[in-house]
Short mmCIF file of C-alpha atoms in Angstrom, two decimals:
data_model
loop_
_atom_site.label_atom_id
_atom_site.label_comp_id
_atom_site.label_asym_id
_atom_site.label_seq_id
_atom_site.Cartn_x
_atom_site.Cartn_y
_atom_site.Cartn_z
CA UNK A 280 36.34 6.40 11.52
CA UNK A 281 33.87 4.79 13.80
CA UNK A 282 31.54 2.37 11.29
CA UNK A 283 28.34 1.68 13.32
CA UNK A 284 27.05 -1.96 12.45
CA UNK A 285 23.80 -3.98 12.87
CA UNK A 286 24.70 -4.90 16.05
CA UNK A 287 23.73 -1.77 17.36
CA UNK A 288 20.95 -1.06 15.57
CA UNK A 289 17.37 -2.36 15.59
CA UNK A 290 15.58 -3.97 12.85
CA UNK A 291 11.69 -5.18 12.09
CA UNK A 292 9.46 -6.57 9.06
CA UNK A 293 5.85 -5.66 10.88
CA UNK A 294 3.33 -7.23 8.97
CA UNK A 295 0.70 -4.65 7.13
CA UNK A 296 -1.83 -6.51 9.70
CA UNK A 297 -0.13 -4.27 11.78
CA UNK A 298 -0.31 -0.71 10.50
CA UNK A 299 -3.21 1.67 10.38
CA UNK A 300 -4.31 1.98 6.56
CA UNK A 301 -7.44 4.07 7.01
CA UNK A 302 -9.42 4.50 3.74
CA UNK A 303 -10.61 7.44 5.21
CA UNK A 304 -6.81 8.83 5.70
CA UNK A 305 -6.69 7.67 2.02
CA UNK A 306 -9.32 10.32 0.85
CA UNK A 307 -6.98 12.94 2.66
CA UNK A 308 -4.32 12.27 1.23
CA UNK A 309 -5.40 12.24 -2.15
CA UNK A 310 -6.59 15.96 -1.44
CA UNK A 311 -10.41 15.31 0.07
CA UNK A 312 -9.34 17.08 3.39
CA UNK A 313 -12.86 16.95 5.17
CA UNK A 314 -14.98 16.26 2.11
CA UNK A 315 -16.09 13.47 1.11
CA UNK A 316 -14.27 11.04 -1.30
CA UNK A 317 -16.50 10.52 -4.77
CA UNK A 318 -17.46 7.07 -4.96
CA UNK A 319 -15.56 6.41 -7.94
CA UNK A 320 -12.47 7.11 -6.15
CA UNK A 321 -13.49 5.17 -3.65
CA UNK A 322 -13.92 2.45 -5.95
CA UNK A 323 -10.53 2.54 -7.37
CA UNK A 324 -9.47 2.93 -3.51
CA UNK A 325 -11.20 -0.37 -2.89
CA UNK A 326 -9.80 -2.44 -5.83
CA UNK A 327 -6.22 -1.33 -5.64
CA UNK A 328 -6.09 -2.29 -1.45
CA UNK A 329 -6.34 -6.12 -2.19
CA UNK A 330 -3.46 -5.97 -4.66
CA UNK A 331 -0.88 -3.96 -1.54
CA UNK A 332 0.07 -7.05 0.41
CA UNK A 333 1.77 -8.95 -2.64
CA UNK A 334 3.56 -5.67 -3.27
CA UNK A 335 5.08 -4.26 -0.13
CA UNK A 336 8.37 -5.78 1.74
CA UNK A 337 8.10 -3.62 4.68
CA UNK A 338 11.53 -3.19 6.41
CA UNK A 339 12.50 -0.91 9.33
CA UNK A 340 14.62 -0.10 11.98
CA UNK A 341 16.82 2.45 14.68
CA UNK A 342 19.58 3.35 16.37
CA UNK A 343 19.85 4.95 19.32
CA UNK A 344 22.83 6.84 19.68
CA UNK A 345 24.82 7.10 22.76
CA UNK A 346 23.51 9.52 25.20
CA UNK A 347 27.62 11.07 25.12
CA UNK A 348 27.72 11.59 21.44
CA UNK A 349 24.49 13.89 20.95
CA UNK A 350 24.70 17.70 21.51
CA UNK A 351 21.59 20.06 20.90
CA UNK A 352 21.88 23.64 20.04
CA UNK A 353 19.39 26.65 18.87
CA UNK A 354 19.19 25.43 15.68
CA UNK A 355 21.32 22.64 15.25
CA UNK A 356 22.48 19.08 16.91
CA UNK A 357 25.14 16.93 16.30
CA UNK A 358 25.72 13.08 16.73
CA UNK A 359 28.90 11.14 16.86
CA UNK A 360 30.58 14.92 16.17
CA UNK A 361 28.74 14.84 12.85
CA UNK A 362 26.77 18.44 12.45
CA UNK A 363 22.69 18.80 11.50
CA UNK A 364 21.82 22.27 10.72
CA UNK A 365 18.39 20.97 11.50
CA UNK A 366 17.06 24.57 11.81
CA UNK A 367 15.14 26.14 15.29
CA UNK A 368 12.04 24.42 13.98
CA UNK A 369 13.08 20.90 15.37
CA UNK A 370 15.82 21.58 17.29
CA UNK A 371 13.31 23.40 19.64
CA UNK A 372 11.57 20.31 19.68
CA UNK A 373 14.89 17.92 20.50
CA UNK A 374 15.90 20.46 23.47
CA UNK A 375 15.19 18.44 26.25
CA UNK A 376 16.01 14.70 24.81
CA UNK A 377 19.12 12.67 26.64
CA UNK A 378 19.90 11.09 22.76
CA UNK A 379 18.43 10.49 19.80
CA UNK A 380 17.32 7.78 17.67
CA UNK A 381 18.17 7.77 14.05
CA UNK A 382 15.49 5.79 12.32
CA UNK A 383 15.18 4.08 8.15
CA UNK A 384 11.34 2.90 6.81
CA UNK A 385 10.41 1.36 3.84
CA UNK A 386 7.98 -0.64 1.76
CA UNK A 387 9.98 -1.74 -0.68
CA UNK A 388 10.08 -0.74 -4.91
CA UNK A 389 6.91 -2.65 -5.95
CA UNK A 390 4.26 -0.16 -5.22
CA UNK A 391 5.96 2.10 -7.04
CA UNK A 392 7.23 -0.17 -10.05
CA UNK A 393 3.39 -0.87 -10.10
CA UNK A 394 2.49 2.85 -10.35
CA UNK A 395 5.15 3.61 -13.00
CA UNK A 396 3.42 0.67 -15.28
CA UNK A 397 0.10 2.22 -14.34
CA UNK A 398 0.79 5.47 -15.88
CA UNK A 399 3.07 3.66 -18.88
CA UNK A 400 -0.28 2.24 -19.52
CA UNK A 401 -2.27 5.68 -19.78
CA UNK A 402 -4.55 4.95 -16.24
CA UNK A 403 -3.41 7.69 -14.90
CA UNK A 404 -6.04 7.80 -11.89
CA UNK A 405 -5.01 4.22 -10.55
CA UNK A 406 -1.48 4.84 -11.07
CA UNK A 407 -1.65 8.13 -8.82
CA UNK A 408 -4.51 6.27 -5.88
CA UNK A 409 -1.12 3.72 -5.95
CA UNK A 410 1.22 6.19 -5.43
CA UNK A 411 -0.50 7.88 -2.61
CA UNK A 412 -1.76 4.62 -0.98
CA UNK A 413 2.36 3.64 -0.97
CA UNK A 414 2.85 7.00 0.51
CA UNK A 415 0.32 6.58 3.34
CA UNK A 416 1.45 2.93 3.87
CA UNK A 417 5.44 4.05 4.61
CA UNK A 418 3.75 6.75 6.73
CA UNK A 419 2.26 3.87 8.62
CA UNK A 420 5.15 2.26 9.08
CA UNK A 421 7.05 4.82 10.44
CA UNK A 422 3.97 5.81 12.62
CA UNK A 423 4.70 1.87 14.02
CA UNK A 424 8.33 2.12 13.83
CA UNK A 425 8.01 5.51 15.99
CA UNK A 426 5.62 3.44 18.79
CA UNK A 427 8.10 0.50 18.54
CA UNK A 428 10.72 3.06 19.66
CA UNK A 429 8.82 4.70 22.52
CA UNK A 430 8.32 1.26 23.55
CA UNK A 431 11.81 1.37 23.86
CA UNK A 432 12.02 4.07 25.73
CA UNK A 433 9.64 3.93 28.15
CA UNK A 434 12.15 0.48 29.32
CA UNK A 435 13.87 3.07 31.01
CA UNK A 436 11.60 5.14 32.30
CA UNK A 437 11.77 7.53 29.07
CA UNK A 438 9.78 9.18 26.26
CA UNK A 439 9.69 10.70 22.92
CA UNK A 440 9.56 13.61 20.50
CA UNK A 441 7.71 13.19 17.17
CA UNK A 442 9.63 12.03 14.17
CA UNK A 443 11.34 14.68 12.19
CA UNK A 444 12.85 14.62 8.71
CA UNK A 445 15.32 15.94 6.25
CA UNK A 446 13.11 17.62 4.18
CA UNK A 447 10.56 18.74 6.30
CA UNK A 448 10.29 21.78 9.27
CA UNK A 449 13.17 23.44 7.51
CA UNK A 450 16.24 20.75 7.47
CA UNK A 451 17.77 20.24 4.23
CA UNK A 452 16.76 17.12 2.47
CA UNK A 453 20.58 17.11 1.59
CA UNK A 454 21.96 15.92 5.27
CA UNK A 455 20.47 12.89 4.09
CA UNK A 456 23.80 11.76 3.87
CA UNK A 457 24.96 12.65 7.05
CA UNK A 458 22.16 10.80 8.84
CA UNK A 459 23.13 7.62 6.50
CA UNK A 460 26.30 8.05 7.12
CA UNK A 461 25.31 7.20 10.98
CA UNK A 462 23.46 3.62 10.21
CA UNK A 463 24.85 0.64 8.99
CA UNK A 464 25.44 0.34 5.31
CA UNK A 465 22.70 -0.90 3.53
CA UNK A 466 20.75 -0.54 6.76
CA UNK A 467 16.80 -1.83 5.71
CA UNK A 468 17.97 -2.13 2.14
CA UNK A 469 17.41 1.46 1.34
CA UNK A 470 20.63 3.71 -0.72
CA UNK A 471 20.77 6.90 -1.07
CA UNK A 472 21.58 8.97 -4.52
CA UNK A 473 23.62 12.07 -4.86
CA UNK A 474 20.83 13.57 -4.63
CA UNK A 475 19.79 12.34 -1.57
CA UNK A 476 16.74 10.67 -2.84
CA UNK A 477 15.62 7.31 -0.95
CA UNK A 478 15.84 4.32 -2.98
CA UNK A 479 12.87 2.56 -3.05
CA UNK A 480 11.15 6.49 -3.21
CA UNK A 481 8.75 5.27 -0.60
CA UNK A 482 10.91 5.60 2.19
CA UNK A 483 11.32 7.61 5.31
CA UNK A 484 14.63 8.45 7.39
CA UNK A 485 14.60 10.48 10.28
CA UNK A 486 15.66 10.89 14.16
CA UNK A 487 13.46 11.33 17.53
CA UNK A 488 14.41 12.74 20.56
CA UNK A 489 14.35 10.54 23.66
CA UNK A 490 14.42 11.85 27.34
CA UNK A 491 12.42 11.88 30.97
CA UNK A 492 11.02 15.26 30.33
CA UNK A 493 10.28 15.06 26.05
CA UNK A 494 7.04 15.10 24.47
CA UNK A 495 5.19 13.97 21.58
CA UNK A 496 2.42 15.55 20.15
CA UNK A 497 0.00 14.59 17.53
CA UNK A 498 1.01 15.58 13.73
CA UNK A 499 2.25 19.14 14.27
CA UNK A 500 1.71 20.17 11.26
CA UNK A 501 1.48 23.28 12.80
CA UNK A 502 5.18 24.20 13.39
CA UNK A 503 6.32 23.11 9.70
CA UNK A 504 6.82 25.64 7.28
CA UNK A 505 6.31 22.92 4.30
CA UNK A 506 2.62 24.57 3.20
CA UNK A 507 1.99 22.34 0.35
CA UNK A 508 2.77 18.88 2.06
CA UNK A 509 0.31 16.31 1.25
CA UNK A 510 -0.08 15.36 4.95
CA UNK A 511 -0.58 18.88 5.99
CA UNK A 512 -4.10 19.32 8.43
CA UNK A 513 -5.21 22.19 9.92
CA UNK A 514 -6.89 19.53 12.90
CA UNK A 515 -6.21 20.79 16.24
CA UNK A 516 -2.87 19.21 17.94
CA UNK A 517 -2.62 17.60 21.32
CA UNK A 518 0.22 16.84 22.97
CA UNK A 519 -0.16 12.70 23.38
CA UNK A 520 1.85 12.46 26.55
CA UNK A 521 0.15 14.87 28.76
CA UNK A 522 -2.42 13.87 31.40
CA UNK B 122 -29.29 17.57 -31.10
CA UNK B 123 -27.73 21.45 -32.76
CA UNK B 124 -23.75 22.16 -32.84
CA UNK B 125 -24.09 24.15 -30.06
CA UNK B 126 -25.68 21.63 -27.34
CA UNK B 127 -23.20 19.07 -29.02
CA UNK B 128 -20.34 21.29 -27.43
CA UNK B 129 -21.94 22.30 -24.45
CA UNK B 130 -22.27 18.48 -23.74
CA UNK B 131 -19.17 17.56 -24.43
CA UNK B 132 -17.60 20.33 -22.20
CA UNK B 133 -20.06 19.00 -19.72
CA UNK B 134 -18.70 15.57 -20.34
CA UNK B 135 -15.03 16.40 -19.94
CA UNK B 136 -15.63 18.86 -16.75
CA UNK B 137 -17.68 15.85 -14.94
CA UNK B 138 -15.00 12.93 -16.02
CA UNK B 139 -17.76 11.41 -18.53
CA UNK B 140 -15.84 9.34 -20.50
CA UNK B 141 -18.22 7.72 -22.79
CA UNK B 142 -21.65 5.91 -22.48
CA UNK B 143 -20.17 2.54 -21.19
CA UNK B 144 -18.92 4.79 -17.81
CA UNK B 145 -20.51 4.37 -14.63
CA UNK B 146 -18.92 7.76 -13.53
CA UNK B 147 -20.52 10.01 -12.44
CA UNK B 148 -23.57 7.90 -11.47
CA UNK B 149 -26.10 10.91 -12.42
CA UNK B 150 -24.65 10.83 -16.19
CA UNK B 151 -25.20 6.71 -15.97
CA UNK B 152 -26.21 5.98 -19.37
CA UNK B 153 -25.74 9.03 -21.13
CA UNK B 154 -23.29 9.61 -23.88
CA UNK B 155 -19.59 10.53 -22.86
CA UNK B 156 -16.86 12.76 -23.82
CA UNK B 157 -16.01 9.91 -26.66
CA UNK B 158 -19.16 9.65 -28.43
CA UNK B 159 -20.31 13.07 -28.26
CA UNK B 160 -16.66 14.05 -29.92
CA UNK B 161 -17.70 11.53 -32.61
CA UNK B 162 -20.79 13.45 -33.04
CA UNK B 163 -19.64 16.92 -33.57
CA UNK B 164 -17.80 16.03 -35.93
CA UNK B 165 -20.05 14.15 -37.70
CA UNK B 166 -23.17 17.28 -37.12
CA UNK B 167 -19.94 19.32 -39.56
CA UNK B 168 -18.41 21.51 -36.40
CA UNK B 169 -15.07 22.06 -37.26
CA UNK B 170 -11.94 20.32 -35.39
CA UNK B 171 -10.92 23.72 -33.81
CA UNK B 172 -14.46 24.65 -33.00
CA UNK B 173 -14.41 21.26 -31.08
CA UNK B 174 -11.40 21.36 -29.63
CA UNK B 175 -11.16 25.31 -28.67
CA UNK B 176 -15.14 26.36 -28.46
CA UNK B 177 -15.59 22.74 -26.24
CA UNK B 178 -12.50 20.74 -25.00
CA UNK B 179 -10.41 23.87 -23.94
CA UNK B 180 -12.84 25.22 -22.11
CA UNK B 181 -13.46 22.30 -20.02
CA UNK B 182 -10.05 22.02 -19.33
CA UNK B 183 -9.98 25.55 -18.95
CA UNK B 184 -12.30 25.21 -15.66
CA UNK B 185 -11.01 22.24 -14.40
CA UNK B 186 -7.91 23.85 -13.89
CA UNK B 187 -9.65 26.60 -12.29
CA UNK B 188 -11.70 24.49 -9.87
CA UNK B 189 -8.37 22.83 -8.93
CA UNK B 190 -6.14 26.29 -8.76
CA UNK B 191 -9.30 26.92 -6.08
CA UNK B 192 -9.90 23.86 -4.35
CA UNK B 193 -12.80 22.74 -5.36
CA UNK B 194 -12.31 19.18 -6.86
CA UNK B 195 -8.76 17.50 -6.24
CA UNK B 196 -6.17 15.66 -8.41
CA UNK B 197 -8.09 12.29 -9.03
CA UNK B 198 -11.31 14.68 -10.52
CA UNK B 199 -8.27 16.59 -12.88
CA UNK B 200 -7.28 12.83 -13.76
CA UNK B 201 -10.53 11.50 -14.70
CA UNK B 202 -11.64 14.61 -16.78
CA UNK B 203 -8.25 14.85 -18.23
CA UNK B 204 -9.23 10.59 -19.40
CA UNK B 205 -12.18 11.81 -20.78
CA UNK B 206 -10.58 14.97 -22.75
CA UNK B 207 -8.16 11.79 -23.58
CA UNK B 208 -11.01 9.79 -25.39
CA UNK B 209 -12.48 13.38 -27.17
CA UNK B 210 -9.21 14.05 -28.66
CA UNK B 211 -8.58 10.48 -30.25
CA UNK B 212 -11.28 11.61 -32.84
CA UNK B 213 -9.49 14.88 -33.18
CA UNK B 214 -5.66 13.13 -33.84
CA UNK B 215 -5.97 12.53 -37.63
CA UNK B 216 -6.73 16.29 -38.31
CA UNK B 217 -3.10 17.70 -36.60
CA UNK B 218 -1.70 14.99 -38.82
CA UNK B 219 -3.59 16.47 -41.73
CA UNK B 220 -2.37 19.95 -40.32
CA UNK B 221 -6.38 20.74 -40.49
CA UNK B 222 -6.02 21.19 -36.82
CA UNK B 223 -3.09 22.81 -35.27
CA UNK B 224 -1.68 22.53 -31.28
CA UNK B 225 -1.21 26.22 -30.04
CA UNK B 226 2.44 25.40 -29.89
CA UNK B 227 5.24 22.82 -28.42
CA UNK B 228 6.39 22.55 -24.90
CA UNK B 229 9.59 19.89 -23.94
CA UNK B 230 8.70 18.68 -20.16
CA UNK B 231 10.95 17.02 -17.92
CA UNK B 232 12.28 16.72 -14.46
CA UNK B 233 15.69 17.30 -13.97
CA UNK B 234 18.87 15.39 -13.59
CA UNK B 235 18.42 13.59 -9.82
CA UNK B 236 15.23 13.69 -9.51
CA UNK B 237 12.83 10.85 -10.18
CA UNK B 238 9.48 11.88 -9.03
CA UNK B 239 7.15 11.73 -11.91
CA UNK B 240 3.12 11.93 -11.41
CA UNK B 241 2.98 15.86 -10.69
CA UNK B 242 4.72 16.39 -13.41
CA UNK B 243 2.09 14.11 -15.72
CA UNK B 244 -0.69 15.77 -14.20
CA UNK B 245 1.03 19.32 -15.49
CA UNK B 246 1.40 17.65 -18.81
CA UNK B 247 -2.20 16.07 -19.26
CA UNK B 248 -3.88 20.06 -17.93
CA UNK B 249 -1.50 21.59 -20.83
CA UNK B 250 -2.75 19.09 -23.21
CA UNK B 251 -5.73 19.82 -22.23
CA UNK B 252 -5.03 23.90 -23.26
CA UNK B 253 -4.34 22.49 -26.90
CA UNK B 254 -1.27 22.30 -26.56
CA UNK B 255 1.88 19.69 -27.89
CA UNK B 256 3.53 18.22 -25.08
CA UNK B 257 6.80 16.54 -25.52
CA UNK B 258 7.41 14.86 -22.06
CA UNK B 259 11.19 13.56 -21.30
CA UNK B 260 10.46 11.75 -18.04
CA UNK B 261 12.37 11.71 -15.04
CA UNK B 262 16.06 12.86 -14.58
CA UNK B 263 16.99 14.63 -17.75
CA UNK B 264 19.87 16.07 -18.29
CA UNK B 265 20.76 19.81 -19.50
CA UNK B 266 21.94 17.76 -22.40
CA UNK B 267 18.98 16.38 -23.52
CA UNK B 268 16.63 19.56 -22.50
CA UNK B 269 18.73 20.97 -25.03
CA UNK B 270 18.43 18.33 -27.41
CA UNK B 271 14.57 18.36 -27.74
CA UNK B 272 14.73 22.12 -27.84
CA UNK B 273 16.63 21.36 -30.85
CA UNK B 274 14.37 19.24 -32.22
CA UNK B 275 11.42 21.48 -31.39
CA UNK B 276 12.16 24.72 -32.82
CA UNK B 277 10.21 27.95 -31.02
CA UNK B 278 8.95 25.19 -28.38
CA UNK B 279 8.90 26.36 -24.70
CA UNK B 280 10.52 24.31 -21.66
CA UNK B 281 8.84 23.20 -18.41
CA UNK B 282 11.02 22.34 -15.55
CA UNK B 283 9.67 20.32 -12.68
CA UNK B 284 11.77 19.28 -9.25
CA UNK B 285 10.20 17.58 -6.24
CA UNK B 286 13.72 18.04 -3.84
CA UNK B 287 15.70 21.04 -2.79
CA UNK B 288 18.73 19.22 -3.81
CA UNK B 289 17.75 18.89 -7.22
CA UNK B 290 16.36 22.41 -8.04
CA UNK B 291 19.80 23.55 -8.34
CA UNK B 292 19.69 21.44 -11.54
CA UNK B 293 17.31 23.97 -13.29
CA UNK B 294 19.79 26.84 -13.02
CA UNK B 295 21.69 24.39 -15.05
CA UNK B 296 18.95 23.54 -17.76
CA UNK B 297 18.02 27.04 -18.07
CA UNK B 298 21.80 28.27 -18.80
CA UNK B 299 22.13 25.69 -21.29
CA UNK B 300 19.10 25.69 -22.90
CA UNK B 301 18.77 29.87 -22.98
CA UNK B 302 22.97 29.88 -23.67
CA UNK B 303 22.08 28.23 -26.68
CA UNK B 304 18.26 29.48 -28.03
CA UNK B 305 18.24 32.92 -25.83
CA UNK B 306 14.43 33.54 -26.74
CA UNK B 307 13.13 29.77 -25.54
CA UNK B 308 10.85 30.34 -22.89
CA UNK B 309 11.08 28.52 -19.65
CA UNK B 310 8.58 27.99 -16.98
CA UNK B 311 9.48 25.89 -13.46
CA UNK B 312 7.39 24.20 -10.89
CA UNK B 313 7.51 21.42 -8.08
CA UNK B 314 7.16 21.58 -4.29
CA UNK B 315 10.37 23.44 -3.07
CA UNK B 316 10.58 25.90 -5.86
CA UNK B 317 9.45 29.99 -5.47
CA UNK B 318 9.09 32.66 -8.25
CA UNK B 319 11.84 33.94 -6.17
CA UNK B 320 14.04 30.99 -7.18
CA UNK B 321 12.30 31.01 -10.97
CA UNK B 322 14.06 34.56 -10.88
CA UNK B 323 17.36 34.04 -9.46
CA UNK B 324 17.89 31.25 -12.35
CA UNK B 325 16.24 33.04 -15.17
CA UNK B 326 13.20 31.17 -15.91
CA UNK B 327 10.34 33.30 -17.05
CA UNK B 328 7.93 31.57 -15.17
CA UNK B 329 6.76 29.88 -11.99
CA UNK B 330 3.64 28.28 -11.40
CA UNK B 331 2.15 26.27 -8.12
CA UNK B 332 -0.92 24.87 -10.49
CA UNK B 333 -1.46 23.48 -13.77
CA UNK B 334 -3.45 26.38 -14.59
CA UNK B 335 -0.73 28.53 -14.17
CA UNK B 336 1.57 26.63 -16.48
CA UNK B 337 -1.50 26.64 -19.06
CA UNK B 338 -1.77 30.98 -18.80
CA UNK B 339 2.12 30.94 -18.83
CA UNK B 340 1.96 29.34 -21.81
CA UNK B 341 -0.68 30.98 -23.44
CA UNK B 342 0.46 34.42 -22.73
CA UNK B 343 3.93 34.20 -22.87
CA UNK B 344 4.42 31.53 -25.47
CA UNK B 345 1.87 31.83 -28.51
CA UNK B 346 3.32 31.84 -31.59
CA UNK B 347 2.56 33.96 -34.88
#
């Protein structure tokens, strides 16, 4: 069987100079949707930030798969004959891409070694403004990491879906291994368990469409079915690439 | 100050995130005793340790699971009254040793084999602590084995299940077989982002809940003892 290596692949270590960490976004995701964030929160907010820098290794990268090897269906696509039952949710949104590109995030295991000592120690509240300001930070890097690819893209003359995951809009969490199974071992230094559970935790896989006539919208949280996600918004959507 | 505005003011305390007079938070309680001292002080006024904890400390609890179930305040407020039911309860921990004060019962926590996601399950833990209740927390990917084990250990104790992945839900069914194959009337409650009552069903748990709350009324309707 064909092994895909890192020749084919891209890789990047963006610095955190680099990625968006609003402490507004911060406050969201910590559950203050439109409200303001107490000032004590804020406070924590404010005195964990400094401490992020020492504690990430950002590492990320893609593959774009040859335009031959991709087929998308109803509900389904398939790369290099290998089978996603993605559901209708995002293979909708893939319909019109020429390939895909299979994409790996991550910030590393301190953040979250540094949260698990947190709450070993009984502080609770910094332990969980860690664990969410790790979640928004490998957000941010697959929000560059996304960019970076429709950068790559628009070379030729093409553009891109949104990002989609296994886990999310109704693909199983479990084809995981399938989509690892189509980057080069060890690709960004994140593994997989049998359960299909990124290790380092705060990391993010997924694919993106890429085509003349695809589009990207803003966070469609809209057309996911995952109610409870902690990035969820009810903000209005607009599709980025139109006039 | 009488028993009564003692308790009120420590449920205040806990509700708000007071946790004693050293706490900047929340700046319009700056200065004023906190959950910690005013503890101290019921006791020492002669309220009794269940009186405290079930006539003050529950109810707090009681609301700020309530307020959260509705939206109201948001995981870092449960966190910071939960620290400040934390520092109340300190005062209260050599009574359960003297059996003067009793937990409403024991519940074994853990998230199952696979899974490694931990702080939603803490924050389901500190709520039920919160309720009076024992909380025997097994971390992060325990096996059906070692669910069993505590319920061994823990006679009459009910189970909590948490899973944060569709792949490792299926690991409940598991738990629940073994531990239920084994002590048929242990009660079993489940929770975490991809599971339903539907699912809670189909494996026969007894419960579901999407809240702390919910765990806390599971508990306290389906689970008290004598």
């Amino acid at each position: 069987m064909w092994k895909p290596t890192l020749d084919n692949a891209h890789v990047f270590s963006p610095p955190l100079s680099e990625l968006r960490i609003d402490p507004s976004a911060l406050g969201r995701v910590l559950g203050y949707k439109g409200g303001e964030t107490p000032e004590v929160v804020n406070t924590f907010i404010d005195g964990v930030l400094p401490e992020v820098p020492d504690r990430v290794a950002i590492q990320c990268g893609f593959r774009i798969l040859p335009t031959r090897s991709v087929a998308i269906s109803d509900d389904s696509f398939s790369c290099d004959g290998i089978s996603f039952s993605s559901g209708s949710i995002i293979a909708k949104q893939l319909t019109q891409s020429n390939t895909l590109a299979l994409f790996l995030a991550t910030i590393g295991p301190k953040l979250e070694e540094w949260s698990k000592d947190l709450m070993a120690d009984g502080d609770m509240l910094r332990a969980y403004i860690v664990d969410a300001i790790a979640s928004e930070t490998v957000e941010q890097v697959a929000e560059w990491l996304e960019n970076k690819i429709g950068e790559h893209a628009g070379g030729q003359g093409w553009k891109i879906t949104n990002r989609y995951s296994p886990g999310y809009c109704g693909w199983s969490v479990a084809e995981q291994h399938k989509l690892f199974s189509l980057l080069p071992a060890g690709f960004c230094g994140v593994s997989l368990t049998e359960s299909a559970l990124m290790i380092p935790i705060k990391s993010v896989s997924g694919i993106v469409g890429l085509g003349p006539d695809v589009k990207r919208g803003a966070y469609q949280c809209s057309i996911c079915d995952l109610k409870d996600c902690f990035r969820r918004t009810d903000e209005p959507v607009a599709a980025l690439d139109e006039p | 100050m009488a028993a009564n505005e003692i308790l009120e003011s420590l449920t205040r305390c806990i509700e708000r995130g007071k946790v004693n007079a050293k706490s900047p938070h929340p700046p319009d309680m700056k200065g004023q005793d906190g959950a910690d001292e005013l503890a101290r002080k019921a006791l020492d006024a002669g309220i009794s340790p269940q009186d405290v904890l079930s006539k003050s400390m529950v109810v707090a609890m009681e609301r700020v699971g309530i307020r959260f179930r509705n939206k109201e305040i948001f995981v870092p407020d449960v966190l910071m009254a939960a620290k400040a039911m934390s520092a109340a309860m300190e005062h209260l921990k050599p009574f359960f040793k003297t059996d003067a004060l009793k937990h409403r019962g024991t519940i074994v926590m853990g998230t199952v084999q696979g899974d490694l996601h931990d702080i939603g399950k803490k924050i389901v833990a500190m709520v039920i602590e919160g309720a009076g209740w024992q909380v025997v927390d097994l971390g992060t990917d325990v096996s059906a084995e070692k669910f069993l084990n505590a319920v061994d250990q823990n006679p009459g104790c009910a189970v909590g299940l948490s899973a944060l992945l569709t792949t490792t839900m299926v690991n409940m069914e598991t738990t629940v077989k073994k531990v239920k194959g084994n002590h048929p009337g242990t009660k079993i409650i489940i929770g975490g982002a991809p599971v339903t009552p539907d699912f809670a069903t189909k494996i026969g748990a007894d419960g579901y809940s999407a809240d702390p709350q919910g765990a806390v009324e599971f508990l306290n309707t389906r689970c008290l003892q004598g």
